[in-house]
Structures are given as C-alpha cells and as structure tokens.
Short mmCIF file of C-alpha atoms and ligand atoms in Angstrom, two decimals:
data_model
loop_
_atom_site.label_atom_id
_atom_site.label_comp_id
_atom_site.label_asym_id
_atom_site.label_seq_id
_atom_site.Cartn_x
_atom_site.Cartn_y
_atom_site.Cartn_z
CA MET A 402 11.59 -75.17 -42.03
CA THR A 403 13.44 -72.67 -39.86
CA LEU A 404 15.17 -74.95 -37.33
CA ALA A 405 17.30 -78.08 -37.68
CA TYR A 406 19.68 -80.11 -35.57
CA ASP A 407 23.00 -81.62 -36.62
CA SER A 408 23.12 -85.43 -36.86
CA ASN A 409 26.63 -85.23 -35.30
CA ASP A 410 25.30 -83.37 -32.25
CA ILE A 411 24.10 -85.76 -29.53
CA SER A 412 22.53 -82.85 -27.67
CA LYS A 413 20.37 -82.11 -30.75
CA MET A 414 20.59 -78.38 -30.21
CA PRO A 415 18.17 -76.65 -32.60
CA LEU A 416 19.91 -74.25 -35.00
CA ASP A 417 18.54 -71.65 -37.35
CA ILE A 418 20.10 -71.38 -40.81
CA GLY A 419 22.62 -68.76 -39.58
CA GLY A 420 23.81 -71.03 -36.78
CA TRP A 421 24.00 -73.97 -39.18
CA LEU A 422 26.17 -72.12 -41.68
CA LYS A 423 28.62 -71.05 -38.94
CA LYS A 424 28.94 -74.59 -37.56
CA LYS A 425 32.11 -76.53 -38.40
CA ASN A 426 32.32 -80.32 -39.04
CA LYS A 427 28.63 -80.58 -39.70
CA GLY A 428 26.71 -83.79 -40.32
CA ASN A 429 23.30 -83.75 -41.94
CA PRO A 430 20.61 -81.27 -40.91
CA HIS A 431 17.58 -83.04 -39.45
CA CYS A 432 14.13 -81.59 -38.98
CA VAL A 433 13.35 -80.82 -35.32
CA LEU A 434 9.73 -81.87 -35.83
CA CYS A 435 9.68 -84.95 -38.07
CA ASN A 436 13.32 -86.03 -37.83
CA SER A 437 13.81 -86.36 -41.60
CA ILE A 438 17.01 -85.24 -43.33
CA LEU A 439 16.76 -81.74 -44.79
CA SER A 440 18.60 -80.17 -47.66
CA VAL A 441 20.12 -76.68 -47.56
CA ARG A 442 18.90 -74.56 -50.44
CA ASN A 443 20.44 -71.48 -52.03
CA LEU A 444 23.70 -71.98 -50.16
CA HIS A 445 25.46 -69.28 -52.16
CA ASN A 446 22.76 -66.69 -51.82
CA ASP A 447 22.94 -65.40 -48.25
CA ARG A 448 19.48 -63.85 -48.22
CA ASP A 449 17.58 -66.94 -49.27
CA THR A 450 19.50 -69.84 -47.75
CA HIS A 451 17.06 -72.13 -45.97
CA PHE A 452 16.36 -75.72 -44.94
CA LEU A 453 14.03 -77.70 -47.17
CA HIS A 454 12.14 -80.98 -46.78
CA GLY A 455 12.13 -83.60 -49.53
CA ALA A 456 9.16 -84.00 -51.87
CA ASN A 457 6.02 -85.54 -50.39
CA SER A 458 7.13 -84.74 -46.86
CA GLN A 459 4.50 -85.43 -44.22
CA CYS A 460 6.19 -83.01 -41.81
CA PRO A 461 3.60 -80.96 -39.93
CA SER A 462 5.53 -77.81 -40.86
CA VAL A 463 4.76 -78.35 -44.55
CA ALA A 464 1.79 -80.69 -44.68
CA SER A 465 -1.62 -79.09 -44.58
CA ILE A 466 -2.67 -81.59 -41.91
CA ASN A 467 -1.40 -80.30 -38.59
CA VAL A 468 -1.83 -83.45 -36.54
CA SER A 469 0.11 -83.02 -33.32
CA SER A 470 -1.26 -86.18 -31.76
CA SER A 471 -0.53 -88.62 -34.63
CA TYR A 472 2.67 -89.89 -32.94
CA LEU A 473 0.58 -91.39 -30.15
CA LYS A 474 -0.97 -93.96 -32.46
CA ASN A 475 2.22 -95.97 -32.93
CA LEU A 476 3.61 -95.98 -29.39
CA PRO A 477 3.44 -99.15 -27.26
CA LYS A 478 0.36 -99.35 -25.04
CA SER A 479 -0.84 -101.67 -22.35
CA ARG A 480 -4.15 -101.28 -20.56
CA GLY A 481 -3.74 -98.97 -17.56
CA ALA A 482 0.07 -98.71 -17.93
CA SER A 483 -0.04 -94.96 -17.19
CA ALA A 484 -2.93 -94.99 -14.71
CA HIS A 485 -0.54 -93.53 -12.12
CA VAL A 486 0.13 -90.59 -14.47
CA ARG A 487 -3.63 -89.99 -14.81
CA ASP A 488 -3.92 -90.09 -11.00
CA PHE A 489 -1.09 -87.56 -10.78
CA VAL A 490 -3.00 -85.21 -13.12
CA ARG A 491 -6.16 -85.65 -11.06
CA ASP A 492 -4.30 -84.82 -7.83
CA ASN A 493 -2.33 -81.93 -9.34
CA LEU A 494 -4.78 -80.26 -11.73
CA TYR A 495 -3.52 -76.78 -10.95
CA GLY A 496 0.16 -77.76 -11.24
CA VAL A 497 -0.34 -79.47 -14.60
CA PHE A 498 -2.47 -76.59 -15.93
CA SER A 499 0.13 -74.05 -14.77
CA ARG A 500 2.93 -75.98 -16.50
CA MET A 501 0.93 -76.01 -19.76
CA ARG A 502 0.21 -72.31 -19.33
CA ALA A 503 3.96 -71.62 -19.00
CA VAL A 504 4.28 -72.79 -22.62
CA LEU A 505 0.94 -71.51 -23.97
CA SER A 506 0.08 -68.40 -21.99
CA ALA A 507 -3.53 -68.01 -23.08
CA ILE A 508 -4.64 -71.61 -22.52
CA THR A 509 -8.07 -71.80 -20.89
CA TRP A 510 -9.52 -74.39 -18.48
CA LEU A 511 -11.95 -75.42 -21.25
CA GLU A 512 -9.01 -76.14 -23.55
CA PHE A 513 -7.35 -78.08 -20.74
CA LYS A 514 -10.55 -80.13 -20.45
CA GLU A 515 -10.48 -80.73 -24.20
CA CYS A 516 -6.86 -81.96 -23.94
CA CYS A 517 -7.95 -84.41 -21.22
CA GLU A 518 -10.92 -85.62 -23.31
CA ASN A 519 -8.60 -86.21 -26.26
CA ALA A 520 -6.01 -87.92 -24.03
CA LYS A 521 -8.67 -90.40 -22.98
CA ARG A 522 -9.72 -91.03 -26.58
CA LEU A 523 -6.09 -91.37 -27.71
CA GLN A 524 -5.36 -93.89 -24.92
CA VAL A 525 -2.67 -91.77 -23.30
CA TRP A 526 -3.34 -93.53 -19.98
CA ASP A 527 -2.35 -96.83 -21.59
CA LEU A 528 1.07 -95.61 -22.82
CA VAL A 529 4.04 -97.66 -21.65
CA ASP A 530 6.88 -95.83 -19.84
CA LEU A 531 5.31 -92.36 -20.07
CA PRO A 532 7.32 -90.21 -17.60
CA VAL A 533 5.01 -88.31 -15.24
CA GLU A 534 7.13 -85.15 -15.72
CA LEU A 535 6.18 -85.04 -19.40
CA ILE A 536 2.40 -85.21 -19.01
CA PRO A 537 1.72 -81.42 -19.26
CA TYR A 538 3.54 -81.44 -22.61
CA VAL A 539 1.89 -84.64 -23.86
CA LEU A 540 -1.50 -83.07 -23.04
CA LEU A 541 -0.57 -80.03 -25.18
CA THR A 542 0.03 -82.38 -28.13
CA CYS A 543 -3.40 -84.02 -27.60
CA LYS A 544 -5.12 -80.99 -29.14
CA ASP A 545 -4.04 -80.64 -32.77
CA SER A 546 -4.37 -76.87 -32.83
CA PHE A 547 -5.09 -74.11 -30.33
CA PRO A 548 -7.00 -71.49 -32.34
CA VAL A 549 -6.67 -67.71 -32.37
CA SER A 550 -8.69 -66.19 -29.53
CA LYS A 551 -9.28 -62.89 -27.79
CA TYR A 552 -6.02 -63.46 -25.89
CA ARG A 553 -4.08 -65.41 -28.54
CA THR A 554 -2.91 -63.64 -31.69
CA HIS A 555 -1.82 -66.79 -33.55
CA SER A 556 -2.92 -70.41 -33.60
CA ALA A 557 -0.46 -72.89 -32.12
CA SER A 558 0.32 -76.61 -32.45
CA PHE A 559 2.79 -78.57 -30.33
CA PHE A 560 5.29 -81.33 -31.14
CA LEU A 561 7.69 -83.15 -28.83
CA GLU A 562 11.25 -83.39 -30.13
CA PRO A 563 11.77 -86.63 -32.08
CA ASN A 564 14.04 -89.42 -30.98
CA PRO A 565 17.01 -89.31 -33.36
CA SER A 566 18.70 -92.53 -32.28
CA VAL A 567 18.04 -95.91 -30.77
CA GLY A 568 16.17 -95.88 -27.49
CA SER A 569 12.60 -95.68 -26.37
CA TYR A 570 10.42 -92.82 -27.51
CA TRP A 571 10.42 -91.10 -24.12
CA ASN A 572 13.96 -91.74 -23.00
CA PHE A 573 17.11 -91.75 -25.05
CA SER A 574 20.69 -91.87 -23.91
CA PRO A 575 21.92 -89.94 -22.01
CA THR A 576 18.70 -88.07 -21.26
CA ARG A 577 15.03 -87.75 -22.10
CA LYS A 578 13.04 -85.33 -24.18
CA ARG A 579 13.99 -81.75 -23.40
CA ILE A 580 12.17 -79.64 -25.97
CA ILE A 581 8.59 -79.12 -27.08
CA TYR A 582 8.24 -77.20 -30.33
CA GLU A 583 5.43 -74.77 -31.00
CA VAL A 584 4.42 -74.21 -34.65
CA ARG A 585 2.61 -70.89 -34.98
CA GLY A 586 -0.29 -70.23 -37.30
CA GLN A 587 -0.01 -69.58 -41.00
CA SER A 588 3.57 -68.30 -40.74
CA GLY A 589 4.85 -71.68 -39.60
CA THR A 590 7.27 -69.97 -37.20
CA ILE A 591 8.78 -72.59 -34.88
CA VAL A 592 9.50 -71.77 -31.23
CA ALA A 593 11.51 -74.17 -29.04
CA HIS A 594 10.29 -74.40 -25.43
CA GLU A 595 12.46 -76.11 -22.85
CA ILE A 596 10.70 -78.87 -20.94
CA ASP A 597 10.66 -78.48 -17.16
CA ALA A 598 11.71 -81.97 -16.02
CA THR A 599 10.32 -81.65 -12.49
CA PRO A 600 6.86 -83.06 -11.66
CA ALA A 601 4.14 -80.41 -12.12
CA GLN A 602 2.94 -80.48 -8.56
CA GLY A 603 0.18 -78.13 -7.45
CA SER A 604 -2.80 -79.53 -5.57
CA VAL A 605 -4.80 -76.42 -4.63
CA ILE A 606 -7.79 -77.32 -6.84
CA SER A 607 -7.91 -80.87 -5.51
CA GLN A 608 -7.69 -79.51 -1.96
CA ILE A 609 -10.61 -77.14 -2.60
CA ILE A 610 -12.70 -79.95 -4.12
CA ALA A 611 -11.95 -82.11 -1.09
CA LEU A 612 -13.09 -79.26 1.23
CA LEU A 613 -16.51 -78.80 -0.35
ZN1 ZN B 771 10.00 -81.96 -40.71
#
C-alpha cells in the first residue's frame, strides 16, 4: 500500500510514506481504498519503510480479486431511486463519457457501454441518494478492470474513497466524496484523481440522435 490518510485528518488527504513520516501529531494510518488501519513497517530503515495491511486483508490492493464494484452490493437501494441519474446519463452521454475519459484517457465507447450494462445489472439506478455529479465515477467502478490495450499500457481499476466516519456513503460532513483512486496493473501503483463535483453536462450526442 503506497497511500494512507491520517485518522486525525478530517480532510483525509492521501499521504505517501514520506509525507506520513514528516507529519506531526499523527493518528493511525488508514488505507485509502478499504479504510482499514495500516501498520508502518521498517520504521527505522528509511529505504524500506512502508504501509502494510493486516493478515487476511480483503483490500483490493493486496487481494487477488480486484472487485471494484463490490461496494455497490451493500448500499441501500429502492426501485427507481436513481432513475433521474440514469435519465441524466441518457441526456448527457457525451458529457459523462468525457468526464470518465478525463480520468481514464484511453476509455472507449465500447467500454462505456460495458460500464452501463454492468450498472444496470448492479442496480445502480436503484441506489438511494446517489449524487448525479458522481455518476461518471460510479460508472468507472462498475467495470472491475480496464485491460491493457493498444492505447493503454497498464490495466486499471477504480475505487471511490471510503467513508471514514459516520454519515451516508455518498455524503459525509462537511463534504462528499472528492477522490477516486486508480490502482494500476501488476505494480499496484495507486493514483488519486480529484472528482469534478459539477454535473457532467454535454448533450451533443443526444442532440444528434434527436436530429436523425
Ligand atoms: Zn486497503
């Protein structure tokens, strides 16, 4: 695990091991993906100091199963609760695709279609309180892994930042989710992408379809 946040830090800023060691008045390091408490290993050996999960961790960074979408299973759902979010995607296909492409540059329209197929199967449109601004990022987590391709040198999986404190999954005081993490291929490198909290508007495709 290469990134952690401090349990004393309400902003949950991700830190690498160097940033962690420099920090004063630290709490416990928490995993930015699975939210579990990490230990710091080899503290007195500068070259090898690193964060480590406990035994039997199910964290996607260490488990062989890279299941980005597993969090969706346990969230509250009610039939049609996010139908308005689905309608937003339908009306703003280009905007939503562009927002996903800003995080994963080589995403194709076929992969976008696959994300939408999975979203339907995973009952994303029944999620309670899903903010419309987050839908491009939720769709990225609906595909467990984006494989290496002609235009992509590493596979990629996506995870929304966990909720470290009381509050609903999507919104926690004083803000809502701000980061989506990308776990890259075999190396397990973690990249933090800032979430754009504005609606992903862009209706050119819908306008063209309406014209024809
Ligand atoms: Zn973890």
